[in-house]
Coordinates of C-alpha atoms in Angstrom, one line a residue:
Chain A
X1 CA -62.2 6.6 34.0
X2 CA -62.6 3.1 35.2
X3 CA -66.0 3.3 37.0
X4 CA -69.1 2.9 34.9
X5 CA -71.0 6.1 34.1
X6 CA -74.8 6.2 34.4
X7 CA -76.9 7.8 31.8
X8 CA -80.5 8.8 32.5
X9 CA -82.8 8.3 29.4
X10 CA -86.1 10.2 29.3
X11 CA -87.9 9.4 26.0
X12 CA -91.6 8.9 25.4
X13 CA -91.1 6.5 22.5
X14 CA -90.2 3.2 23.9
X15 CA -88.4 2.0 20.7
X16 CA -86.2 5.1 20.6
X17 CA -85.4 4.7 24.3
X18 CA -84.5 1.1 23.6
X19 CA -82.1 2.1 20.9
X20 CA -80.4 4.7 23.1
X21 CA -80.0 2.2 25.8
X22 CA -78.5 -0.5 23.5
X23 CA -76.3 1.9 21.7
X24 CA -74.9 3.4 24.9
X25 CA -74.5 0.2 26.8
X26 CA -73.0 -1.8 24.0
X27 CA -71.2 1.0 22.1
X28 CA -69.9 2.9 25.1
X29 CA -70.1 0.6 28.2
X30 CA -72.4 3.0 30.0
X31 CA -75.1 2.0 32.4
X32 CA -78.6 3.3 31.5
X33 CA -81.7 4.2 33.5
X34 CA -84.8 4.6 31.4
X35 CA -87.8 6.3 32.9
X36 CA -90.5 8.9 32.2
X37 CA -91.4 9.2 35.9
X38 CA -90.1 12.5 37.4
X39 CA -90.1 11.2 41.0
X40 CA -87.9 8.3 39.9
X41 CA -85.6 10.6 37.9
X42 CA -85.2 12.8 40.9
X43 CA -84.4 9.9 43.2
X44 CA -81.5 8.9 40.9
X45 CA -80.4 12.4 40.2
X46 CA -80.4 13.7 43.8
X47 CA -78.6 10.6 45.0
X48 CA -75.8 11.6 42.6
X49 CA -76.2 8.4 40.6
X50 CA -76.6 10.1 37.3
X51 CA -73.7 11.3 35.3
X52 CA -75.6 12.6 32.3
X53 CA -79.2 12.9 31.1
X54 CA -80.6 12.5 27.6
X55 CA -84.0 14.2 27.4
X56 CA -86.6 14.1 24.7
X57 CA -88.2 17.5 24.3
X58 CA -91.8 16.5 23.6
X59 CA -92.8 14.3 26.5
X60 CA -96.4 13.1 26.4
X61 CA -96.6 11.3 29.7
X62 CA -94.3 13.1 32.1
X63 CA -96.1 14.9 34.9
X64 CA -94.8 16.7 37.9
X65 CA -96.7 18.4 40.7
X66 CA -99.9 18.0 38.7
X67 CA -98.9 19.4 35.4
X68 CA -97.2 18.2 32.2
X69 CA -93.5 18.8 31.8
X70 CA -91.6 19.1 28.6
X71 CA -87.9 18.2 28.3
X72 CA -86.9 21.8 28.4
X73 CA -88.4 22.4 31.8
X74 CA -87.3 19.0 33.0
X75 CA -83.7 19.9 32.1
X76 CA -83.8 23.0 34.4
X77 CA -85.4 21.0 37.3
X78 CA -82.8 18.2 37.0
X79 CA -79.9 20.6 36.8
X80 CA -81.2 22.4 39.9
X81 CA -81.6 19.2 42.0
X82 CA -78.3 17.6 40.9
X83 CA -75.7 17.5 43.7
X84 CA -72.9 18.2 41.1
X85 CA -72.8 19.5 37.6
X86 CA -75.2 17.4 35.5
X87 CA -74.6 17.6 31.7
X88 CA -77.8 17.3 29.7
X89 CA -78.2 16.3 26.1
X90 CA -81.5 17.2 24.4
X91 CA -82.6 14.7 21.8
X92 CA -85.5 15.9 19.7
X93 CA -87.3 15.4 16.5
X94 CA -87.9 19.1 16.3
X95 CA -85.6 20.1 13.5
X96 CA -86.9 23.3 12.1
X97 CA -84.6 26.4 11.7
X98 CA -84.1 28.1 15.0
X99 CA -85.3 25.1 17.2
X100 CA -81.8 24.3 18.3
X101 CA -80.9 27.8 19.7
X102 CA -84.3 28.3 21.2
X103 CA -84.3 24.9 23.0
X104 CA -80.7 25.2 24.3
X105 CA -81.5 28.7 25.6
X106 CA -84.8 27.7 27.2
X107 CA -83.4 24.5 28.9
X108 CA -79.9 25.4 29.8
X109 CA -78.9 22.0 28.3
X110 CA -75.4 21.4 27.2
X111 CA -75.9 19.6 24.0
X112 CA -78.5 19.0 21.3
X113 CA -79.0 16.1 18.9
X114 CA -81.6 16.0 16.1
X115 CA -83.5 12.8 15.5
X116 CA -83.1 10.5 13.7
X117 CA -80.1 9.6 15.9
X118 CA -78.9 6.2 14.7
X119 CA -75.1 6.1 14.8
X120 CA -74.2 4.4 18.1
X121 CA -70.6 5.7 17.7
X122 CA -71.7 9.3 17.2
X123 CA -74.1 9.1 20.2
X124 CA -71.4 7.6 22.4
X125 CA -68.9 10.3 21.3
X126 CA -71.3 13.1 22.0
X127 CA -72.0 11.7 25.4
X128 CA -68.3 11.3 26.2
X129 CA -67.6 14.8 25.0
X130 CA -70.2 16.3 27.3
X131 CA -69.0 14.2 30.3
X132 CA -65.4 15.2 29.7
X133 CA -66.1 18.9 29.5
X134 CA -68.3 18.6 32.6
X135 CA -65.4 17.0 34.4
X136 CA -62.9 19.6 33.1
X137 CA -65.1 22.6 34.1
Chain B
X1 CA -119.6 70.7 19.2
X2 CA -120.2 73.0 16.2
X3 CA -121.4 71.0 13.2
X4 CA -119.8 71.4 9.8
X5 CA -122.7 73.4 8.4
X6 CA -122.7 75.8 11.4
X7 CA -119.0 76.2 11.0
X8 CA -119.3 77.0 7.3
X9 CA -122.1 79.5 7.9
X10 CA -119.9 81.3 10.4
X11 CA -116.9 81.2 8.1
X12 CA -118.9 82.5 5.1
X13 CA -120.8 85.0 7.4
X14 CA -124.1 83.6 6.1
X15 CA -126.7 85.0 8.5
X16 CA -130.3 86.0 9.0
X17 CA -130.0 88.8 6.6
X18 CA -128.9 86.4 3.8
X19 CA -131.9 84.1 4.6
X20 CA -134.2 87.1 4.4
X21 CA -132.8 88.2 1.1
X22 CA -132.9 84.7 -0.4
X23 CA -136.5 84.2 0.6
X24 CA -137.3 87.5 -1.2
X25 CA -135.3 86.5 -4.2
X26 CA -136.9 83.0 -4.5
X27 CA -140.2 83.9 -6.2
X28 CA -138.5 86.1 -8.7
X29 CA -136.1 83.3 -9.8
X30 CA -138.9 80.7 -10.2
X31 CA -139.4 81.4 -13.8
X32 CA -135.8 80.9 -14.7
X33 CA -135.5 77.5 -13.0
X34 CA -136.8 75.2 -15.8
X35 CA -134.1 76.7 -18.1
X36 CA -131.5 76.3 -15.5
X37 CA -132.4 72.6 -15.2
X38 CA -132.2 72.2 -19.0
X39 CA -128.7 73.8 -19.1
X40 CA -127.6 71.7 -16.2
X41 CA -128.6 68.5 -17.9
X42 CA -127.4 69.5 -21.3
X43 CA -124.0 68.8 -19.9
X44 CA -124.8 65.2 -19.4
X45 CA -123.7 63.8 -22.8
X46 CA -120.3 65.2 -22.1
X47 CA -120.1 63.4 -18.8
X48 CA -117.6 60.5 -19.2
X49 CA -119.6 58.2 -16.9
X50 CA -123.0 59.3 -18.2
X51 CA -123.8 55.8 -19.5
X52 CA -123.2 54.4 -16.0
X53 CA -124.9 57.1 -13.9
X54 CA -128.0 57.9 -16.0
X55 CA -129.1 54.4 -16.8
X56 CA -132.8 55.2 -16.8
X57 CA -132.9 57.1 -20.1
X58 CA -135.2 60.0 -20.9
X59 CA -137.7 59.2 -18.1
X60 CA -134.9 59.4 -15.5
X61 CA -133.5 62.6 -16.9
X62 CA -137.0 64.3 -17.0
X63 CA -137.4 63.3 -13.3
X64 CA -134.0 64.6 -12.4
X65 CA -134.7 67.9 -14.2
X66 CA -137.8 68.3 -12.0
X67 CA -135.8 67.4 -8.9
X68 CA -133.2 70.0 -9.7
X69 CA -136.0 72.7 -9.8
X70 CA -137.3 71.6 -6.4
X71 CA -133.7 71.7 -5.1
X72 CA -133.2 75.2 -6.3
X73 CA -136.5 76.3 -4.8
X74 CA -135.3 74.8 -1.5
X75 CA -132.1 76.9 -1.8
X76 CA -134.1 80.1 -1.8
X77 CA -136.2 79.0 1.1
X78 CA -133.1 79.5 3.2
X79 CA -133.5 76.2 5.1
X80 CA -129.8 75.7 5.7
X81 CA -130.3 73.4 8.7
X82 CA -128.9 69.9 9.7
X83 CA -131.6 68.2 7.8
X84 CA -130.5 69.9 4.6
X85 CA -126.8 69.1 5.3
X86 CA -127.9 65.5 5.8
X87 CA -129.6 65.3 2.4
X88 CA -126.6 66.7 0.7
X89 CA -124.4 64.1 2.5
X90 CA -126.6 61.3 1.4
X91 CA -126.3 62.5 -2.2
X92 CA -122.5 62.7 -1.9
X93 CA -122.4 59.2 -0.5
X94 CA -124.5 57.9 -3.3
X95 CA -122.3 59.6 -5.9
X96 CA -119.1 58.1 -4.5
X97 CA -120.8 54.7 -4.4
X98 CA -121.7 54.8 -8.1
X99 CA -118.3 56.3 -9.0
X100 CA -119.3 59.8 -9.9
X101 CA -116.3 61.9 -9.4
X102 CA -116.3 65.1 -7.3
X103 CA -114.9 67.2 -10.2
X104 CA -118.0 66.7 -12.3
X105 CA -120.3 67.8 -9.5
X106 CA -118.2 70.9 -8.9
X107 CA -118.4 71.8 -12.6
X108 CA -122.2 71.1 -12.6
X109 CA -122.6 73.4 -9.6
X110 CA -120.6 76.0 -11.5
X111 CA -123.1 75.9 -14.3
X112 CA -125.9 76.5 -11.8
X113 CA -124.0 79.4 -10.3
X114 CA -123.2 81.0 -13.7
X115 CA -126.8 80.6 -14.8
X116 CA -128.3 82.1 -11.6
X117 CA -125.8 85.0 -11.7
X118 CA -127.0 85.8 -15.3
X119 CA -130.6 85.7 -14.1
X120 CA -129.7 88.3 -11.5
X121 CA -128.5 90.6 -14.3
X122 CA -131.8 90.2 -16.1
X123 CA -133.9 90.6 -13.0
X124 CA -132.2 93.7 -11.5
X125 CA -130.7 96.9 -12.6
X126 CA -127.0 97.5 -11.8
X127 CA -126.7 98.8 -8.3
X128 CA -126.6 98.1 -4.5
X129 CA -129.7 96.0 -4.5
X130 CA -128.4 93.6 -7.2
X131 CA -125.0 93.5 -5.4
X132 CA -126.7 92.5 -2.1
X133 CA -128.7 89.7 -3.7
X134 CA -125.7 88.5 -5.6
X135 CA -123.6 88.3 -2.4
X136 CA -126.2 86.3 -0.6
X137 CA -126.7 84.0 -3.6
X138 CA -123.0 83.4 -3.8
X139 CA -122.6 82.7 -0.1
X140 CA -125.5 80.2 -0.3
X141 CA -124.0 78.4 -3.3
X142 CA -120.6 78.3 -1.6
X143 CA -122.2 76.8 1.5
X144 CA -123.9 74.1 -0.7
X145 CA -120.7 73.4 -2.6
X146 CA -118.8 73.0 0.7
X147 CA -121.4 70.5 1.9
X148 CA -121.1 68.5 -1.3
X149 CA -117.3 68.4 -1.2
X150 CA -117.2 67.5 2.5
X151 CA -119.7 64.7 1.9
X152 CA -117.5 63.3 -0.9
X153 CA -114.5 63.4 1.3
X154 CA -116.3 61.6 4.1
X155 CA -117.7 58.9 1.8
X156 CA -114.3 58.4 0.2
X157 CA -112.6 58.1 3.6
X158 CA -115.1 55.6 4.7
X159 CA -114.7 53.6 1.6
X160 CA -111.0 53.6 2.0
X161 CA -111.3 52.6 5.6
X162 CA -113.6 49.7 4.7
X163 CA -111.2 48.6 2.0
X164 CA -108.3 48.8 4.4
X165 CA -110.1 46.6 6.9
X166 CA -110.8 44.1 4.1
X167 CA -107.1 44.1 3.1
X168 CA -106.0 43.8 6.7
X169 CA -108.4 40.9 7.2
X170 CA -107.2 39.2 4.1
X171 CA -103.6 39.7 5.2
X172 CA -104.3 38.3 8.6
X173 CA -105.9 35.2 7.1
X174 CA -103.0 34.7 4.7
X175 CA -100.5 35.0 7.6
X176 CA -102.5 32.5 9.6
X177 CA -102.7 30.1 6.7
X178 CA -99.0 30.4 6.1
X179 CA -98.3 29.9 9.8
X180 CA -100.5 26.8 10.1
X181 CA -98.7 25.4 7.0
X182 CA -95.4 26.0 8.7
X183 CA -96.7 24.3 11.8
X184 CA -97.9 21.4 9.8
X185 CA -94.6 21.0 8.2
X186 CA -92.8 21.2 11.5
X187 CA -95.1 18.6 13.0
X188 CA -94.9 16.4 10.0
X189 CA -91.1 16.5 10.2
X190 CA -91.3 15.6 13.9
X191 CA -93.7 12.7 13.3
X192 CA -91.6 11.2 10.5
X193 CA -88.3 11.4 12.4
X194 CA -89.6 9.3 15.3
X195 CA -90.2 6.0 13.5
X196 CA -87.2 6.7 11.3
X197 CA -85.1 6.8 14.5
X198 CA -86.0 3.2 15.3
X199 CA -85.7 2.0 11.7
X200 CA -82.3 3.5 11.2
X201 CA -81.1 2.9 14.7
X202 CA -81.9 -0.8 15.0
X203 CA -80.6 -1.7 11.5
X204 CA -77.4 0.2 12.2
X205 CA -76.9 -1.6 15.5
X206 CA -77.1 -4.9 13.7
X207 CA -74.8 -3.7 10.9
X208 CA -72.3 -2.3 13.4
X209 CA -72.2 -5.7 15.1
X210 CA -73.7 -4.5 18.4
X211 CA -76.5 -7.0 18.3
X212 CA -75.2 -10.4 17.2
X213 CA -77.6 -12.8 18.9
X214 CA -80.0 -14.1 16.1
X215 CA -83.0 -14.1 18.5
X216 CA -82.3 -10.5 19.4
X217 CA -81.7 -9.5 15.8
X218 CA -85.1 -11.0 15.0
X219 CA -86.7 -9.0 17.7
X220 CA -85.0 -5.8 16.5
X221 CA -86.1 -6.5 13.0
X222 CA -89.7 -6.8 14.2
X223 CA -89.3 -3.4 15.8
X224 CA -88.0 -2.0 12.5
X225 CA -90.8 -3.6 10.6
X226 CA -93.4 -2.1 13.0
X227 CA -91.8 1.3 12.8
X228 CA -91.7 1.2 9.1
X229 CA -95.4 0.3 9.0
X230 CA -96.1 3.2 11.3
X231 CA -94.1 5.4 9.0
X232 CA -96.1 4.2 6.0
X233 CA -99.4 4.9 7.9
X234 CA -98.2 8.5 8.6
X235 CA -97.1 9.1 5.1
X236 CA -100.4 7.9 3.7
X237 CA -102.4 10.0 6.1
X238 CA -100.3 13.0 5.4
X239 CA -100.9 12.6 1.7
X240 CA -104.6 12.1 2.4
X241 CA -105.0 15.2 4.5
X242 CA -102.9 17.2 2.1
X243 CA -105.1 16.3 -0.8
X244 CA -108.3 16.9 1.3
X245 CA -107.1 20.3 2.4
X246 CA -106.0 21.3 -1.1
X247 CA -109.5 20.5 -2.2
X248 CA -108.1 17.8 -4.5
X249 CA -110.3 15.0 -3.1
X250 CA -113.3 14.5 -5.3
X251 CA -115.9 12.4 -3.5
X252 CA -117.9 10.0 -5.5
X253 CA -121.2 10.6 -3.6
X254 CA -123.9 8.0 -4.3
X255 CA -126.7 6.3 -2.6
X256 CA -125.1 3.8 -0.1
X257 CA -126.8 0.9 1.5
X258 CA -125.7 1.3 5.2
X259 CA -126.6 -2.2 6.2
X260 CA -124.4 -3.8 3.5
X261 CA -121.6 -1.3 4.4
X262 CA -121.7 -2.1 8.1
X263 CA -122.0 -5.9 7.4
X264 CA -118.8 -5.8 5.3
X265 CA -116.9 -3.4 7.6
X266 CA -117.6 -4.6 11.1
X267 CA -116.0 -8.1 10.6
X268 CA -112.7 -6.4 9.8
X269 CA -112.7 -4.9 13.3
X270 CA -114.2 -7.9 15.0
X271 CA -110.9 -9.9 14.5
X272 CA -108.9 -7.1 16.2
X273 CA -111.4 -6.7 19.0
X274 CA -111.5 -10.5 19.6
X275 CA -107.7 -10.6 19.8
X276 CA -107.8 -8.1 22.7
X277 CA -110.8 -9.7 24.3
X278 CA -113.0 -6.7 23.6
X279 CA -116.6 -7.3 22.8
X280 CA -117.9 -5.8 19.5
X281 CA -121.6 -5.2 19.7
X282 CA -123.7 -4.2 16.7
X283 CA -126.9 -2.5 17.9
X284 CA -127.7 -1.2 14.4
X285 CA -129.2 -4.7 13.7
X286 CA -132.3 -3.7 15.7
X287 CA -133.1 -0.7 13.5
X288 CA -134.0 -0.5 9.8
X289 CA -131.2 1.6 8.3
X290 CA -132.1 4.1 5.6
X291 CA -129.9 4.5 2.6
X292 CA -127.5 7.5 2.8
X293 CA -125.8 9.9 0.4
X294 CA -122.1 9.2 0.8
X295 CA -118.8 8.2 -0.9
X296 CA -118.8 4.5 0.0
X297 CA -115.0 4.2 0.1
X298 CA -114.6 7.3 2.2
X299 CA -117.5 6.3 4.5
X300 CA -115.8 3.0 5.1
X301 CA -112.6 4.8 5.9
X302 CA -114.3 7.0 8.5
X303 CA -116.1 4.0 10.1
X304 CA -112.9 1.9 10.2
X305 CA -111.0 4.8 11.7
X306 CA -113.5 5.4 14.5
X307 CA -113.9 1.6 15.2
X308 CA -110.1 1.1 15.1
X309 CA -109.7 4.0 17.6
X310 CA -112.4 2.5 19.9
X311 CA -110.7 -0.9 20.0
X312 CA -107.3 0.6 20.2
X313 CA -108.1 2.6 23.3
X314 CA -110.2 0.0 25.1
X315 CA -108.3 -2.4 27.3
X316 CA -111.4 -4.3 28.4
X317 CA -115.2 -4.1 28.0
X318 CA -116.8 -3.4 24.7
X319 CA -117.2 -1.3 21.6
X320 CA -120.8 -0.7 20.5
X321 CA -122.0 0.5 17.1
X322 CA -125.3 2.3 17.0
X323 CA -127.5 4.1 14.5
X324 CA -130.4 6.5 14.7
X325 CA -132.2 8.9 12.4
X326 CA -133.4 12.4 12.9
X327 CA -134.2 15.4 10.6
X328 CA -133.1 13.8 7.4
X329 CA -129.8 12.6 8.8
X330 CA -128.6 9.2 10.0
X331 CA -126.4 9.4 13.1
X332 CA -123.8 6.6 13.4
X333 CA -122.2 6.2 16.8
X334 CA -119.2 4.2 18.1
X335 CA -119.1 3.9 21.8
X336 CA -116.3 2.3 23.8
X337 CA -115.6 1.6 27.5
X338 CA -111.9 2.7 27.1
X339 CA -109.6 5.4 28.4
X340 CA -112.0 8.3 27.6
X341 CA -111.1 11.8 26.7
X342 CA -110.7 14.6 29.3
X343 CA -113.0 17.6 28.9
X344 CA -110.3 20.0 27.9
X345 CA -109.2 17.8 25.1
X346 CA -112.5 17.1 23.3
X347 CA -112.0 19.8 20.7
X348 CA -108.3 19.2 20.4
X349 CA -108.5 15.6 19.4
X350 CA -109.7 16.6 16.0
X351 CA -106.6 18.7 15.4
X352 CA -103.7 17.3 13.4
X353 CA -101.2 15.1 15.3
X354 CA -102.9 15.5 18.6
X355 CA -102.7 12.1 20.4
X356 CA -103.9 11.9 24.0
X357 CA -102.0 8.7 24.6
X358 CA -99.1 8.8 22.1
X359 CA -97.4 5.7 23.4
X360 CA -100.4 3.6 23.0
X361 CA -101.3 5.4 19.7
X362 CA -97.9 4.8 18.2
X363 CA -97.6 1.3 19.4
X364 CA -100.8 0.7 17.4
X365 CA -99.5 2.6 14.4
X366 CA -101.6 5.7 14.7
X367 CA -100.5 8.8 12.8
X368 CA -102.4 11.3 14.9
X369 CA -104.3 12.3 11.7
X370 CA -107.2 9.8 11.7
X371 CA -109.8 12.0 13.5
X372 CA -108.8 15.1 11.5
X373 CA -109.2 13.1 8.2
X374 CA -112.5 11.7 9.4
X375 CA -113.8 15.1 10.3
X376 CA -112.9 16.5 6.9
X377 CA -114.4 13.6 5.1
X378 CA -117.7 13.7 7.1
X379 CA -118.0 17.4 6.4
X380 CA -117.3 16.9 2.7
X381 CA -120.2 14.4 2.7
X382 CA -122.5 17.0 4.2
X383 CA -122.5 15.6 7.8
X384 CA -121.1 16.5 11.2
X385 CA -118.9 14.7 13.6
X386 CA -118.6 15.0 17.4
X387 CA -117.1 13.4 20.4
X388 CA -118.4 12.8 23.9
X389 CA -116.7 11.4 26.9
X390 CA -117.4 11.6 30.6
X391 CA -113.7 11.8 31.3
X392 CA -110.7 9.7 32.0
X393 CA -111.5 5.9 32.1
X394 CA -115.1 6.7 31.4
X395 CA -115.2 5.6 27.8
X396 CA -115.7 7.6 24.6
X397 CA -118.6 8.1 22.2
X398 CA -117.8 9.4 18.7
X399 CA -120.7 10.1 16.4
X400 CA -121.2 11.4 12.9
X401 CA -124.1 12.2 10.7
X402 CA -124.9 11.6 7.0
X403 CA -127.8 12.9 4.9
X404 CA -130.4 10.3 4.2
X405 CA -130.8 9.5 0.5
X406 CA -133.9 10.7 -1.3
X407 CA -135.4 12.2 1.8
X408 CA -138.0 14.4 0.1
X409 CA -139.8 11.4 -1.5
X410 CA -139.5 9.3 1.6
X411 CA -143.3 9.6 2.3
X412 CA -144.7 8.4 -1.0
X413 CA -142.7 5.2 -0.6
X414 CA -145.1 3.9 2.1
X415 CA -148.2 3.5 -0.1
X416 CA -146.0 1.9 -2.8
X417 CA -144.9 -0.7 -0.2
X418 CA -148.5 -1.3 0.7
X419 CA -149.5 -1.9 -2.9
X420 CA -146.9 -4.6 -3.2
X421 CA -148.5 -6.6 -0.3

């Protein structure tokens, strides 16, 4: 695994996005693309440039084809458009009982992290785990 | 469809012959009726609910005795029609309402039946004629008893149904309250985790040695500080709304001088507005402001919140403060030339944690509870709050009202002012 993997970060809180980017770049040597714009996400995803996406569930400013999208729907769209298997990690501050199962089922995502997410090592390890199992399957 | 009384008549074989016999019997029974009435009401002291039912004393009982005589005369007139059934139903309903149990009515009717049967023995020799009269009399009394019992059942069923509906409603309300509490908890948890993510994340990055440049460390610490302030704002607002909704906020309502309040509040916002290059215009200076009934601290909180919002969501242009009076209320209005509120969101913005522009709102430390708190406080002070916007980028106008202090004696004040001149 010598080439640099690219992680797409979709997060409506700029400071949280900044943390993910710093943690992944510095802690794991990944390259990060941060955007809330669906057209831009699709450009990177369909070009096969994205190896994994981290999506926030509550997105305030993400619109597509004239309506608001949440991270769950976005996960399905990105998976559909990706030229190869695209692992998706949901990162959300929804942390009530049952949220995890419901969101994984509704999005088809591969992993789920509850905010606050603040251990760079743990985030990097989760991302690597998902990338490895995507490569293996 | 066959009515209940028709059905019972058929079932008891109560027909034209019975009506004829009863009409014949009526005049002969007249003389016994006062005694029947006496005997009927002699049971009253033994009635367990007598003190509740017969509250009118002797006058009421004398009247009831007379009523019973009329009733008995009506029985012999053979008018067993719908109107009669209706009257009996009404009585049954009334009894159920005042809690007179059916068993006591049945036993009272038994007294009437026993007495009238004895009268037949006195009035007629033993034989076929007496038997015929006795049969018709019994059918008639059975019919009447059936009507009474049926009316009791109806009334009780209706009562139960109403009670059930009440219970269901109460149940629904409880479930809704519990659900909105759950939702509030979920939202609160969500809102608290977001700033915590930045606070914990950036400090840990520095501690882990992933950000070693002092300038960058300083920048991250600023992010941490801002997030912590945001978190504090949310915690304070959550406590505030919690206290308000639990009814634990007691307002200190007094007569407030609006002019003084505005003069001491607007400068706090002016600094912020000036820093953004937004003009803050005070049009209340033109009008004479009346005194209002309000909690001064809470009123200032509402004003600051609305003015803060206006400045926060206005990139350029101005924020205008206005006042007007109508119908015993002062209307205070904050208008801005900012991002506006789409039509479908105008009600929603008063709900908890609803932020139309969360990035902007969070950047400025908004908790998403400000308008909810303002709405509750204004309502607690006896006013109303509302929001108007022509749409996206068209600015917003938020207004609220407060009762004018001492409104009833506002008129006599004029001559007093004159006298001073």
